[in-house]
Tab-separated table of C-alpha atoms in Angstrom:
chain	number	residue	atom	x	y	z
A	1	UNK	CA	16.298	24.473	-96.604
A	2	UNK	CA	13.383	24.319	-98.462
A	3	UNK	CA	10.130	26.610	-97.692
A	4	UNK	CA	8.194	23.467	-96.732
A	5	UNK	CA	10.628	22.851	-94.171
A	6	UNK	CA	10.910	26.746	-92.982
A	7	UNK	CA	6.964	27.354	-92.468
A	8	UNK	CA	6.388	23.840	-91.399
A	9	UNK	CA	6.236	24.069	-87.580
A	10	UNK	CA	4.288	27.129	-88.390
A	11	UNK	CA	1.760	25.420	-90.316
A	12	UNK	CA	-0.408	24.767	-87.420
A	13	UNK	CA	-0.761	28.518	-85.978
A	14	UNK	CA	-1.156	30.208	-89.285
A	15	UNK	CA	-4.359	27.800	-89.842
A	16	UNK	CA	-5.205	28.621	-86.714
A	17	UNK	CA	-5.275	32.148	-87.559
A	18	UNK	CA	-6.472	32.124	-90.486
A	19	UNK	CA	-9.542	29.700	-89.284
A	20	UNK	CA	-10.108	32.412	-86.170
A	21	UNK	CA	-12.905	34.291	-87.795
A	22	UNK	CA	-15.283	31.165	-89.424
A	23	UNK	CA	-14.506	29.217	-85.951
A	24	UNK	CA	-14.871	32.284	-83.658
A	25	UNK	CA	-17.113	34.994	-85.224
A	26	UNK	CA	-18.717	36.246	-82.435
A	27	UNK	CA	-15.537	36.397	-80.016
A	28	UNK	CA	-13.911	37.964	-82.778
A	29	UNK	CA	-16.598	41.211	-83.067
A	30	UNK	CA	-16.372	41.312	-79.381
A	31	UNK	CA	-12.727	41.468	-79.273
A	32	UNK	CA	-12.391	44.324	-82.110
A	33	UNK	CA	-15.225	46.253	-79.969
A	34	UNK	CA	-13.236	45.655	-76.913
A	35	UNK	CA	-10.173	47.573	-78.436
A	36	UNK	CA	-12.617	50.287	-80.382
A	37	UNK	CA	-13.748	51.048	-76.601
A	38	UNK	CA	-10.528	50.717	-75.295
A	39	UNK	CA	-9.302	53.054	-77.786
A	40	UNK	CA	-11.767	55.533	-77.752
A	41	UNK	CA	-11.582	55.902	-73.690
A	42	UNK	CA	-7.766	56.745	-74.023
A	43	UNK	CA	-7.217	58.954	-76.981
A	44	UNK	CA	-11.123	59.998	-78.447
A	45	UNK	CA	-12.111	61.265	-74.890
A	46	UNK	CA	-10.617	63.926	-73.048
A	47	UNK	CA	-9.304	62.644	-69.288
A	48	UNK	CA	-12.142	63.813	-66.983
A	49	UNK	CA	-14.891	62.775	-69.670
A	50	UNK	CA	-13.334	59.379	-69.797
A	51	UNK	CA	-13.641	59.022	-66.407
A	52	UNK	CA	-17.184	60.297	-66.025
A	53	UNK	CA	-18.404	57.647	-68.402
A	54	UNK	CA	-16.170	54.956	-66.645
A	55	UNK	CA	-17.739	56.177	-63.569
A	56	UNK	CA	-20.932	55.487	-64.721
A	57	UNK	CA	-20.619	52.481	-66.055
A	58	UNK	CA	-18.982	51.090	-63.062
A	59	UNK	CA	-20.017	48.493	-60.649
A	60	UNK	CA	-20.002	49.723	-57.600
A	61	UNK	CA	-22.497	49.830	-55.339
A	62	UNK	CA	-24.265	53.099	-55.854
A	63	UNK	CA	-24.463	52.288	-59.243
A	64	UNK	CA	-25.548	48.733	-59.100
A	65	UNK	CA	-28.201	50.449	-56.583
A	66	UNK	CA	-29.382	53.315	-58.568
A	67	UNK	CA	-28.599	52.107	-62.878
A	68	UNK	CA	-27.590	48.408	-62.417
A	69	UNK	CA	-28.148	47.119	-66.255
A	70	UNK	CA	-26.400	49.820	-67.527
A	71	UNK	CA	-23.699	49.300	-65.583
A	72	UNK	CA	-24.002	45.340	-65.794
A	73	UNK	CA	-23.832	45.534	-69.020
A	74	UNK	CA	-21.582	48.682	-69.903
A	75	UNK	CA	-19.084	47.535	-67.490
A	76	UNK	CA	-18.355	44.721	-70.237
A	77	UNK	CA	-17.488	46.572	-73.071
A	78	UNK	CA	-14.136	48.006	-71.692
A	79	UNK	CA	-10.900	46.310	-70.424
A	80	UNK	CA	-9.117	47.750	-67.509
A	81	UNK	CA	-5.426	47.161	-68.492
A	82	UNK	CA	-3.199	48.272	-70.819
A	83	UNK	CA	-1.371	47.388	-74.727
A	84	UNK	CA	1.796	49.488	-74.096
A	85	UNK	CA	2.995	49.455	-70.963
A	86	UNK	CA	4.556	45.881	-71.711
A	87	UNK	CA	6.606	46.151	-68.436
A	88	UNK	CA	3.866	46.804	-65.836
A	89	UNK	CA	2.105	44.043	-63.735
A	90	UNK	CA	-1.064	45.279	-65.922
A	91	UNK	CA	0.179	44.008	-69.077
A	92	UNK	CA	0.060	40.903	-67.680
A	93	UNK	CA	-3.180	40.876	-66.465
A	94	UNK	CA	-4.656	42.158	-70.229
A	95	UNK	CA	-2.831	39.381	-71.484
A	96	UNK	CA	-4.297	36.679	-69.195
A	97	UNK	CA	-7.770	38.340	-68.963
A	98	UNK	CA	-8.189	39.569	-72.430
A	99	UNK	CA	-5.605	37.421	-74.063
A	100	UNK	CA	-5.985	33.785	-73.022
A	101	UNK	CA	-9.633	34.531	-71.560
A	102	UNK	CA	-11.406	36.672	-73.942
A	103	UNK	CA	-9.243	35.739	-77.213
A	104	UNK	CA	-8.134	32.014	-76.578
A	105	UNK	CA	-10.824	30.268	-74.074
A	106	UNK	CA	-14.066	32.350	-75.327
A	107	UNK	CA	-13.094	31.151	-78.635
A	108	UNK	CA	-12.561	27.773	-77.777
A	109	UNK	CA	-15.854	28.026	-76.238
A	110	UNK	CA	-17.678	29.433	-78.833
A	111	UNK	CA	-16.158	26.675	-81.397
A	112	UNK	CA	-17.404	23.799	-78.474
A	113	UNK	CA	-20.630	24.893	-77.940
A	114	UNK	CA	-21.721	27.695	-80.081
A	115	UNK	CA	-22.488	31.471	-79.779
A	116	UNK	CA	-25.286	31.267	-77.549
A	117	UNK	CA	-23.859	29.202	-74.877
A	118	UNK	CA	-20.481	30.603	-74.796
A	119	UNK	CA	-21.786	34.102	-74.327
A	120	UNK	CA	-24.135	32.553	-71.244
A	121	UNK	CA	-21.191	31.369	-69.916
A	122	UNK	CA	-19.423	34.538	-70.206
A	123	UNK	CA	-22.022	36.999	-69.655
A	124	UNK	CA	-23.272	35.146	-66.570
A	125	UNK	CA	-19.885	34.953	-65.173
A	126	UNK	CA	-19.626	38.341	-65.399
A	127	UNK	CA	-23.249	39.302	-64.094
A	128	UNK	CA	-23.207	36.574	-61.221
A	129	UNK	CA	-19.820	37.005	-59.930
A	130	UNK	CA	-20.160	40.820	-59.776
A	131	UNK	CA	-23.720	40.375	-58.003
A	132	UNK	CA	-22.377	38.101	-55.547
A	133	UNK	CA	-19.105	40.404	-54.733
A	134	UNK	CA	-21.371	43.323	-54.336
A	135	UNK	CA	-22.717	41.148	-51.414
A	136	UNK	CA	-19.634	40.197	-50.024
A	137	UNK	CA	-18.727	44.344	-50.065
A	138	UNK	CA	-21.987	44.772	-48.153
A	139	UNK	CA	-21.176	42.414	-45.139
A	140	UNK	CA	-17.792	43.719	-45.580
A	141	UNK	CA	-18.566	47.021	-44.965
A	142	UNK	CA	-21.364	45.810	-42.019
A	143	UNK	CA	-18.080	44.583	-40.334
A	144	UNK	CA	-15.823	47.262	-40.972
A	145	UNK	CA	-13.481	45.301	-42.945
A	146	UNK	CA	-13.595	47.771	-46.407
A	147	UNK	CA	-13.270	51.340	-45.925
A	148	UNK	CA	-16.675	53.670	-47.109
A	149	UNK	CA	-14.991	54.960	-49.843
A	150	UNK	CA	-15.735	51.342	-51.720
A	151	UNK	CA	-19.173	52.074	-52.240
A	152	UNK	CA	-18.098	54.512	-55.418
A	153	UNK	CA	-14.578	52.577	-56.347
A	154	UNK	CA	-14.373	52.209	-59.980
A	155	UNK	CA	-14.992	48.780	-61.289
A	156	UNK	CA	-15.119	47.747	-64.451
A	157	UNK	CA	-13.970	45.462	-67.152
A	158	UNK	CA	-14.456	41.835	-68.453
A	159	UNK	CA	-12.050	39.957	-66.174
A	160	UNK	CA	-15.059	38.451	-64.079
A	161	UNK	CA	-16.385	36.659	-67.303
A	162	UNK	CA	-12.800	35.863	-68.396
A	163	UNK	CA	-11.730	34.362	-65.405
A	164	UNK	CA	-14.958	32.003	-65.839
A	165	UNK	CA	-14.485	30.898	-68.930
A	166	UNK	CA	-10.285	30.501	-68.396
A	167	UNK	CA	-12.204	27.812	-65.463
A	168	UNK	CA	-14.079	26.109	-67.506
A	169	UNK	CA	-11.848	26.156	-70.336
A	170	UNK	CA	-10.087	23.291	-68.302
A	171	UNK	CA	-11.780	21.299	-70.717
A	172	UNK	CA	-9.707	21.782	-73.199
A	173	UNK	CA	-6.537	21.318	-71.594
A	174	UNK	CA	-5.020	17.021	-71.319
A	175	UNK	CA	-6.030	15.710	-68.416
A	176	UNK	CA	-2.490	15.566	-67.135
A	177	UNK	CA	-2.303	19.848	-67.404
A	178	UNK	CA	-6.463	20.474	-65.576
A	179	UNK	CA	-4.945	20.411	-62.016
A	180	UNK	CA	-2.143	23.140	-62.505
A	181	UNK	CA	-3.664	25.399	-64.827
A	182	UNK	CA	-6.873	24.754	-62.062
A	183	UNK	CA	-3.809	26.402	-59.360
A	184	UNK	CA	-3.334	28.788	-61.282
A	185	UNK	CA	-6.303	30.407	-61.968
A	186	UNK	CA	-6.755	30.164	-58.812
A	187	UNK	CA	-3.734	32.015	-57.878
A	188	UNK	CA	-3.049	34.574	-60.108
A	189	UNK	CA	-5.581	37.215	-59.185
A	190	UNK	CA	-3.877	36.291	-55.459
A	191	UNK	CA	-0.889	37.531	-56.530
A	192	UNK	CA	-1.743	41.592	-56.680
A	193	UNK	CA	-4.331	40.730	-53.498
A	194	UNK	CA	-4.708	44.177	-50.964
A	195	UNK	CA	-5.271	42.929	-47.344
A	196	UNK	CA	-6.615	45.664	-45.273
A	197	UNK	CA	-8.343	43.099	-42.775
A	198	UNK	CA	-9.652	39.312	-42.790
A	199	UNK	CA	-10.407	39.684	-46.478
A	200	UNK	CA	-8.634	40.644	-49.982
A	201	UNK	CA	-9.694	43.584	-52.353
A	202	UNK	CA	-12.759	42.976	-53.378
A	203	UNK	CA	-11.625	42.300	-57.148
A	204	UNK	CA	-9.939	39.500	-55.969
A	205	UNK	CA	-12.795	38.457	-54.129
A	206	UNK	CA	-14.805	38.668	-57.478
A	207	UNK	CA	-11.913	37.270	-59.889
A	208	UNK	CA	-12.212	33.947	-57.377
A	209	UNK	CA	-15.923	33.766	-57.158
A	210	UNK	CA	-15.968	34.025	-61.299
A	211	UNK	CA	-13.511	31.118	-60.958
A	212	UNK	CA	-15.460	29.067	-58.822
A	213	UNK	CA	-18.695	29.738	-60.956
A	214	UNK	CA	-16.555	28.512	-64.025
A	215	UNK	CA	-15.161	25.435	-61.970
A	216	UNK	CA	-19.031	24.604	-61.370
A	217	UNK	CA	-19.969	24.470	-64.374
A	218	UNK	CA	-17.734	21.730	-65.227
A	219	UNK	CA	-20.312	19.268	-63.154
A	220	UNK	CA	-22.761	20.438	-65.296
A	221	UNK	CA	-23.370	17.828	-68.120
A	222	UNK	CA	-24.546	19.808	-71.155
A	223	UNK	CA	-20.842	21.555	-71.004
A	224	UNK	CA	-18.908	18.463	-70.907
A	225	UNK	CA	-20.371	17.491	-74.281
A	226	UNK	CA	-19.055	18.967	-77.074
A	227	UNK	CA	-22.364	20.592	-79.779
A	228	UNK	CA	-23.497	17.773	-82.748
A	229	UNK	CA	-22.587	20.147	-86.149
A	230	UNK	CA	-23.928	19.011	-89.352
A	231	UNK	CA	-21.287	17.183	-91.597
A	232	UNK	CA	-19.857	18.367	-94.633
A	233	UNK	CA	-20.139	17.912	-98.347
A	234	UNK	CA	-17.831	15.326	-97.860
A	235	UNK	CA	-19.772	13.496	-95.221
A	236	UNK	CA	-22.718	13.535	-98.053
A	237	UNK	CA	-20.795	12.385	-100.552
A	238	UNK	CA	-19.771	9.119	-98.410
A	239	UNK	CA	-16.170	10.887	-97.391
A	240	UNK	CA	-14.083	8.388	-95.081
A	241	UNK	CA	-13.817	9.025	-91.054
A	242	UNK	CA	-14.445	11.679	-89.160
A	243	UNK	CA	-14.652	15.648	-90.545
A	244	UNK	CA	-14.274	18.345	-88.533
A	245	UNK	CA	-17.649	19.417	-86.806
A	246	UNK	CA	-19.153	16.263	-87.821
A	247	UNK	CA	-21.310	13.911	-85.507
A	248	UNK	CA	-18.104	12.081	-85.143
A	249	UNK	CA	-16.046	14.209	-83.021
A	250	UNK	CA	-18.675	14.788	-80.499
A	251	UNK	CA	-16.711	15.073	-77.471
A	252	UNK	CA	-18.066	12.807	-74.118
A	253	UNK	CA	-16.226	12.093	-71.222
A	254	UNK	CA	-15.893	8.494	-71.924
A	255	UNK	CA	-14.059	9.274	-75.365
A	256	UNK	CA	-11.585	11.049	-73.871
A	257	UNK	CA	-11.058	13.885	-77.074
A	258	UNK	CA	-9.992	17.157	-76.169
A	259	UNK	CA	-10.378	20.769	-78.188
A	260	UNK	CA	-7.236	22.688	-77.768
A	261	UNK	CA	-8.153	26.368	-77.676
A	262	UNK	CA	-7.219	28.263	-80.276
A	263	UNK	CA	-4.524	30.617	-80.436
């Protein structure tokens, strides 16, 4: 067996890899901050002044009420999950949220459509869903449906942004694969749901309204079409077909051309 023949179905990944940074830039700063935070929360703080500054940072509804950028935007630099517990039901959700979501889809975004609008489409995912759940919590509360004690729960993290971007990163699935990996981001947040009354934990509330904000955003035409990058030296030269991030493989609807995210 010849090394051709050994690293050949590997060929693809390891370009993949090794393309991440020129492709992905920004996601990829954002993803080494991520773990900087996540790291510095769990073994640079001590326990109760890790939880002071989560506590802050969180988006409840005090804080919304009384520091809501900081918050807003704090609340987005650390994941709520874990790297090492590989067993627990929150391993899973770091690898959906931060691994296909923040790693794999923002990427795939960012490579579609550039920095600016993938981090619009992440950052207001994040913003909008969390504004709208903190309405839902009000009524909620009106009702008698959430207990008081939700007005100071800790809430933070970047699932609300990922779970928009895993919607709209339907795109980049065949068109045979939209409808279940629609179900199941959909579903997934479902499956840890708390029912105290007529409605789930408000986390799920906000993982399905970040969903449904991604899902929207499929309608909208300027993220169905994939962003015109200059051609290469080789397109100047007179190179033959298309080059990757040439005018060529714009994407449309009617051409039918799909991104795969990268991984």
């Amino acid at each position: 067996m010849n090394s051709q023949s050994l690293w050949g179905p590997l060929d693809r990944p390891l370009r993949a890899v090794r393309g991440y940074p020129r492709r992905a830039p920004l996601t990829l700063a954002y993803v080494c901050l991520l773990l900087i935070g996540h790291a510095w929360i769990g073994h640079g703080l001590s326990a109760d002044r890790a939880a002071g500054v989560l506590g802050y940072l969180s988006t409840n509804l005090d804080n919304l009420r009384d520091h809501p950028l900081p918050a807003l935007l704090g609340s987005a630099l650390f994941f709520d999950g874990t790297l090492t517990d590989v067993t627990s039901t929150d391993f899973v959700g770091t690898l959906i949220t931060l691994g296909l979501g923040v790693c794999c889809f923002l990427a795939w975004a960012e490579h579609r459509w550039g920095k600016a609008r993938a981090a619009a489409v992440f950052l207001g995912g994040h913003v909008a869903a969390t504004l709208l759940t903190a309405v839902v919590i009000t009524v909620a509360l009106r009702h008698g449906w959430y207990p008081a004690a939700v007005r100071q729960a800790l809430d933070y993290g970047v699932s609300y942004g990922a779970q928009t971007v895993l919607a709209i990163g339907t795109l980049a699935l065949p068109r045979r694969g939209r409808l279940p990996w629609a179900v199941f981001v959909l579903a997934w947040p479902l499956g840890g749901a708390d029912w105290t009354g007529p409605l789930p934990d408000f986390t799920t509330i906000g993982h399905l309204i970040a969903a449904a904000l991604g899902f929207g955003l499929l309608g909208v035409p300027a993220f169905r079409r994939q962003r015109v990058r200059t051609a290469g030296l080789s397109s100047a030269a007179g190179g033959i077909g298309p080059h990757r991030g040439s005018a060529a493989e714009s994407t449309s609807p009617a051409a039918g051309t799909k991104t795969p995210p990268p991984v």
